[in-house]
mmCIF file of C-alpha atoms in Angstrom:
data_model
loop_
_atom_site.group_PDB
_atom_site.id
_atom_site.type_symbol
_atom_site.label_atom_id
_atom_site.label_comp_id
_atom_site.label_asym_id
_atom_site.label_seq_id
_atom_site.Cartn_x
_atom_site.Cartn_y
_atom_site.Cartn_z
ATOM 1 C CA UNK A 1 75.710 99.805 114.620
ATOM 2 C CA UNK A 2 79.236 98.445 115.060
ATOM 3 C CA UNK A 3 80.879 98.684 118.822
ATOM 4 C CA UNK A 4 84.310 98.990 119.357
ATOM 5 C CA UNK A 5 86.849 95.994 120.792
ATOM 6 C CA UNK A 6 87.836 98.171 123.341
ATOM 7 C CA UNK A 7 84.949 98.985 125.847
ATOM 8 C CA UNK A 8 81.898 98.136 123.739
ATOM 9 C CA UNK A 9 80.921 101.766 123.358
ATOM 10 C CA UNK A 10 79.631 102.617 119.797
ATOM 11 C CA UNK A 11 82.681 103.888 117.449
ATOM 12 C CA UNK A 12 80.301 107.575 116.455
ATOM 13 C CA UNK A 13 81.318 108.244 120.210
ATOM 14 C CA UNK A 14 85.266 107.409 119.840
ATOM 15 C CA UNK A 15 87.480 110.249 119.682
ATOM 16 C CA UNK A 16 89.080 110.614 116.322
ATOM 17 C CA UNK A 17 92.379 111.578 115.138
ATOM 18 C CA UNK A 18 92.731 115.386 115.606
ATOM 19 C CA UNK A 19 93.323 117.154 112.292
ATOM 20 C CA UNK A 20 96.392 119.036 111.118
ATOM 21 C CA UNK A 21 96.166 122.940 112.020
ATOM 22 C CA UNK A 22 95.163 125.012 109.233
ATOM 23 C CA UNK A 23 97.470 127.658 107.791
ATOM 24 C CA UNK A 24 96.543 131.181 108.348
ATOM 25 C CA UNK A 25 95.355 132.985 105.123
ATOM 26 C CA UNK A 26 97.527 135.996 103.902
ATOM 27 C CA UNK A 27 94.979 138.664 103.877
ATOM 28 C CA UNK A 28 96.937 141.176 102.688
ATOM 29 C CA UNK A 29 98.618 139.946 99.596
ATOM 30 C CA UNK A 30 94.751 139.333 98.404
ATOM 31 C CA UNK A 31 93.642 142.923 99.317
ATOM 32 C CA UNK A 32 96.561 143.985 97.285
ATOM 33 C CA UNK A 33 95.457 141.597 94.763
ATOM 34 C CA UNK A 34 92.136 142.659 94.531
ATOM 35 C CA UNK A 35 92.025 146.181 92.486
ATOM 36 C CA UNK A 36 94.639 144.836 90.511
ATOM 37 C CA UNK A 37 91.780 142.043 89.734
ATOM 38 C CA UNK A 38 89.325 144.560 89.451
ATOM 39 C CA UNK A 39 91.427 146.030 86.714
ATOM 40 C CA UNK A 40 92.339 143.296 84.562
ATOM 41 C CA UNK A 41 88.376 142.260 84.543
ATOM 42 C CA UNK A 42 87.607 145.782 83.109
ATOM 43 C CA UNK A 43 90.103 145.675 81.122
ATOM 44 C CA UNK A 44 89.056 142.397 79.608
ATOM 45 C CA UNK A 45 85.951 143.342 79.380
ATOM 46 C CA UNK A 46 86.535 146.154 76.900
ATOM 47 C CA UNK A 47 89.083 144.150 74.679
ATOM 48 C CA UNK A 48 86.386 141.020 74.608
ATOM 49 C CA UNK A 49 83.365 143.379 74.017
ATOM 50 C CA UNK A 50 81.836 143.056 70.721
ATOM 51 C CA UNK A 51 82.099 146.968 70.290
ATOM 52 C CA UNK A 52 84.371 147.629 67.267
ATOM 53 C CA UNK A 53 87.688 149.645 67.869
ATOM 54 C CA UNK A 54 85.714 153.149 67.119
ATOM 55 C CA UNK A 55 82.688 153.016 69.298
ATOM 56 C CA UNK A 56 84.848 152.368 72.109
ATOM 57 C CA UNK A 57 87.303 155.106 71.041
ATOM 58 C CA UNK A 58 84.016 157.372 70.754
ATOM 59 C CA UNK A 59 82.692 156.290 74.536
ATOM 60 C CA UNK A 60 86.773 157.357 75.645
ATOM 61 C CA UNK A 61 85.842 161.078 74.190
ATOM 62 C CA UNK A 62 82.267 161.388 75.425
ATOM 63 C CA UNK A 63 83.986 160.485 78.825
ATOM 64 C CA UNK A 64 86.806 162.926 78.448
ATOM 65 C CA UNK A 65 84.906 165.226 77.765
ATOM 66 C CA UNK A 66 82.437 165.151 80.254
ATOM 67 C CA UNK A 67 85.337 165.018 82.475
ATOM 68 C CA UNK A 68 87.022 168.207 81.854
ATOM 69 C CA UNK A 69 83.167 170.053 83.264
ATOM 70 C CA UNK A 70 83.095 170.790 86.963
ATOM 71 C CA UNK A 71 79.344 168.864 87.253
ATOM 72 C CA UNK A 72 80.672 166.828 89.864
ATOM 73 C CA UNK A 73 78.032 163.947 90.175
ATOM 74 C CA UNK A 74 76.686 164.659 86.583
ATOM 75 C CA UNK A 75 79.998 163.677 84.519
ATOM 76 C CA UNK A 76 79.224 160.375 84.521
ATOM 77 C CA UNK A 77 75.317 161.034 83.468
ATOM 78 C CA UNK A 78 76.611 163.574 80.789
ATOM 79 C CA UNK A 79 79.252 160.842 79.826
ATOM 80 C CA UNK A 80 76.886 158.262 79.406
ATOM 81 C CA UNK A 81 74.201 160.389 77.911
ATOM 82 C CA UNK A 82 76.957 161.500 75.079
ATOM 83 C CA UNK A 83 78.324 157.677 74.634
ATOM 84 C CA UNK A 84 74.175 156.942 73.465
ATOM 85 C CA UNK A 85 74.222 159.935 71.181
ATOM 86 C CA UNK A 86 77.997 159.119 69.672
ATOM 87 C CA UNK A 87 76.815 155.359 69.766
ATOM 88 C CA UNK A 88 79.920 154.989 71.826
ATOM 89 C CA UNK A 89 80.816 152.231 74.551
ATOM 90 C CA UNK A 90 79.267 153.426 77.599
ATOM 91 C CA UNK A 91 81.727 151.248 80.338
ATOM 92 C CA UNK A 92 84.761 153.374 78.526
ATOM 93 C CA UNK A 93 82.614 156.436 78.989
ATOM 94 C CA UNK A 94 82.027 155.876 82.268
ATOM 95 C CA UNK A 95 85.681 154.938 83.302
ATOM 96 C CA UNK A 96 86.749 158.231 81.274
ATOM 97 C CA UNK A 97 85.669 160.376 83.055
ATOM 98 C CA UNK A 98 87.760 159.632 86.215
ATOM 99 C CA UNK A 99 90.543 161.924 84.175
ATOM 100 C CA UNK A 100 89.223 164.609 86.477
ATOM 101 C CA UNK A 101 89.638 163.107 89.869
ATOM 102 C CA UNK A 102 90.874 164.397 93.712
ATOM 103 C CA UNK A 103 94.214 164.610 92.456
ATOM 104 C CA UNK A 104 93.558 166.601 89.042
ATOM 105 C CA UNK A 105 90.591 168.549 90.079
ATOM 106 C CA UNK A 106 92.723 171.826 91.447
ATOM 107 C CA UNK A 107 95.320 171.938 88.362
ATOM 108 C CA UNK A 108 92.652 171.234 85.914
ATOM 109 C CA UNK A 109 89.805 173.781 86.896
ATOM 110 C CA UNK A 110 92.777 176.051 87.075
ATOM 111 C CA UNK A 111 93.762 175.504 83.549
ATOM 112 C CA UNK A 112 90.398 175.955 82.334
ATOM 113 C CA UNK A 113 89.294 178.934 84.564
ATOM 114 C CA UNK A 114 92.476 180.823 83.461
ATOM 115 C CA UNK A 115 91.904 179.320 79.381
ATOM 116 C CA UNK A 116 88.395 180.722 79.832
ATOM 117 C CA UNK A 117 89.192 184.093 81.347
ATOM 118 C CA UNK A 118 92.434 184.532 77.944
ATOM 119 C CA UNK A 119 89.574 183.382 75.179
ATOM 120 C CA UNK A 120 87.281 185.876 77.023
ATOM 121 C CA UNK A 121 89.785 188.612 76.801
ATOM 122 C CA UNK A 122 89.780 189.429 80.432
ATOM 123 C CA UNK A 123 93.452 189.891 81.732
ATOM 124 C CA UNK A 124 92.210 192.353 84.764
ATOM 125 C CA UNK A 125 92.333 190.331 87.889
ATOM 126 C CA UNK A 126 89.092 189.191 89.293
ATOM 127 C CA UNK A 127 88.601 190.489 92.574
ATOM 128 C CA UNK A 128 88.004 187.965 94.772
ATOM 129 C CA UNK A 129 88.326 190.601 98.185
ATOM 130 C CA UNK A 130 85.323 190.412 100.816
ATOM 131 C CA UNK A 131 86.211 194.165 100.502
ATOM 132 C CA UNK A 132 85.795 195.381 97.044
ATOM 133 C CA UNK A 133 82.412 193.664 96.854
ATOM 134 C CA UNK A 134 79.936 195.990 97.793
ATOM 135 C CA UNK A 135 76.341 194.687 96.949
ATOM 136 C CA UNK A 136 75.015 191.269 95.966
ATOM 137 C CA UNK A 137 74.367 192.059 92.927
ATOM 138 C CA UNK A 138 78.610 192.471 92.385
ATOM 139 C CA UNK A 139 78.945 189.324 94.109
ATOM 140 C CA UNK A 140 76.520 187.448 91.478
ATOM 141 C CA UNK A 141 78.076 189.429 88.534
ATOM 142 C CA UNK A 142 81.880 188.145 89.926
ATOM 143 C CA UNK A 143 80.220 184.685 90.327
ATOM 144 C CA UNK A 144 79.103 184.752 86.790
ATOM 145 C CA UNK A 145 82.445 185.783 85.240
ATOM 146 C CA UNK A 146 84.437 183.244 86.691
ATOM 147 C CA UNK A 147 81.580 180.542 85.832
ATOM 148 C CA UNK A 148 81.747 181.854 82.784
ATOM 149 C CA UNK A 149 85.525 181.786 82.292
ATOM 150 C CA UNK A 150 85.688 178.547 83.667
ATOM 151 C CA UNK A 151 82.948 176.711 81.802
ATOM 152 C CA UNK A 152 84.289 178.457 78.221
ATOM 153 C CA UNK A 153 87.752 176.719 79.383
ATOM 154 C CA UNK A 154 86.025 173.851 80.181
ATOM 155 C CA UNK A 155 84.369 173.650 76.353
ATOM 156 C CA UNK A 156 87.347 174.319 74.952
ATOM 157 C CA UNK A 157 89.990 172.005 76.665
ATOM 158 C CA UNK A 158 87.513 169.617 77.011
ATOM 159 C CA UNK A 159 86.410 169.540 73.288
ATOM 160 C CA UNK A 160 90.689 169.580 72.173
ATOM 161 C CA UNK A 161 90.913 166.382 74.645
ATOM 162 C CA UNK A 162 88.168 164.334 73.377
ATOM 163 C CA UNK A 163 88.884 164.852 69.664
ATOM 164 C CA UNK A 164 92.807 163.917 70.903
ATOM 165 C CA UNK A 165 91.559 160.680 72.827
ATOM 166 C CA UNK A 166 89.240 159.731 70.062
ATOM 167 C CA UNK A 167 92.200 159.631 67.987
ATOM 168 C CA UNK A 168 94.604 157.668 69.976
ATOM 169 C CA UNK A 169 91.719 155.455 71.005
ATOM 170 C CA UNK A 170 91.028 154.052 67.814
ATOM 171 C CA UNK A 171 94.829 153.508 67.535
ATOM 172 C CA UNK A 172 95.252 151.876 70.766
ATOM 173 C CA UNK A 173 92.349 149.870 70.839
ATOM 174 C CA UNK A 174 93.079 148.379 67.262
ATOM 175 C CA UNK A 175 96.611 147.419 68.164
ATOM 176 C CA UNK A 176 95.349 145.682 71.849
ATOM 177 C CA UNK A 177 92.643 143.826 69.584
ATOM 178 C CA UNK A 178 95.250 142.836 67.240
ATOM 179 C CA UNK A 179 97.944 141.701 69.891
ATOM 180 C CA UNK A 180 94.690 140.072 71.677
ATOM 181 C CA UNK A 181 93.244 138.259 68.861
ATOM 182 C CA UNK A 182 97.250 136.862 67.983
ATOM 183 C CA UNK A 183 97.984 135.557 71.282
ATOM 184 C CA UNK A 184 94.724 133.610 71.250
ATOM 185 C CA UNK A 185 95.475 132.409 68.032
ATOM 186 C CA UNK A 186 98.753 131.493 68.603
ATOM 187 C CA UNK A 187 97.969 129.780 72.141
ATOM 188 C CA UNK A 188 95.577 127.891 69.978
ATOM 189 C CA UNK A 189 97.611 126.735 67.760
ATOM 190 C CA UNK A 190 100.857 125.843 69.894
ATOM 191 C CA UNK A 191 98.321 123.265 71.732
ATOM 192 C CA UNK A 192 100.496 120.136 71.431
#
């Protein structure tokens, strides 16, 4: 053990030099940060999965399509269920069906309730007053029309969107894979 010059007291009991003060960390540019992360690693996921251009486009429909039902809870089961069946990329599927979310649920269900009730024919208001129901069996009966209505819109619109984003999602999907797999190539390439 080595003593100091000064006093003969061992130097593990000498006070060192005291240490610069560390810089506070920005928390909130990194909570900003972070979805935006979140984003770009799903998003890189997708383009670097070894899916092909069509079974993701095929997971974007199941999901939009499941979406556009009212099964809140279930559209991601149904989506993912479909994706299997359609042999479709079940992360798309799953992301896809966030097309019917807080914001879109009122417009939506609206669209497809009133879509239901014009395929169905029935332009007579529904009653919907406390008052003009006068058993439960005319409750159940309303209940069933505008389920009905709705979930007819909901096949409809829903079945229109999905063959729509299957469509554009084998277009867009080839043309990111494209861009992707040039950009790699070219970084590659430019190495000096």
């Amino acid at each position: 053990m080595k003593l100091s010059s000064r006093d003969d007291r061992p130097t593990q009991f000498l006070r060192q030099e005291q240490a610069p003060p560390i810089k506070p960390i920005k928390l909130d540019k990194k909570r900003k940060k972070g979805w935006q992360r979140q984003l770009r690693y799903i998003y890189l996921r997708v383009i670097r999965s070894n899916s092909s251009p069509k079974s993701i486009a095929r997971g974007l429909a199941a999901g939009v399509f499941s979406g556009m039902f009212p099964f809140f809870g279930l559209q991601t089961i149904i989506a993912l269920v479909l994706a299997f069946v359609l042999r479709g990329n079940k992360l798309v599927a799953a992301i896809a069906t966030w097309i019917s979310n807080p914001i879109t649920y009122i417009p939506l269900y609206m669209f497809n309730f009133y879509l239901g009730k014009w395929l169905l024919g029935g332009n007579k208001a529904v009653p919907f007053s406390p008052m003009d129901i006068g058993s439960w069996n005319e409750l159940g009966s309303l209940g069933g029309m505008v389920l009905g209505s709705l979930l007819l819109g909901c096949l409809v619109s829903g079945t229109i969107a999905g063959v729509i984003s299957y469509f554009v999602g084998v277009w867009l999907f080839r043309r990111v894979r494209k861009a992707h797999y040039r950009q790699r190539h070219n970084a590659y390439y430019e190495l000096p």
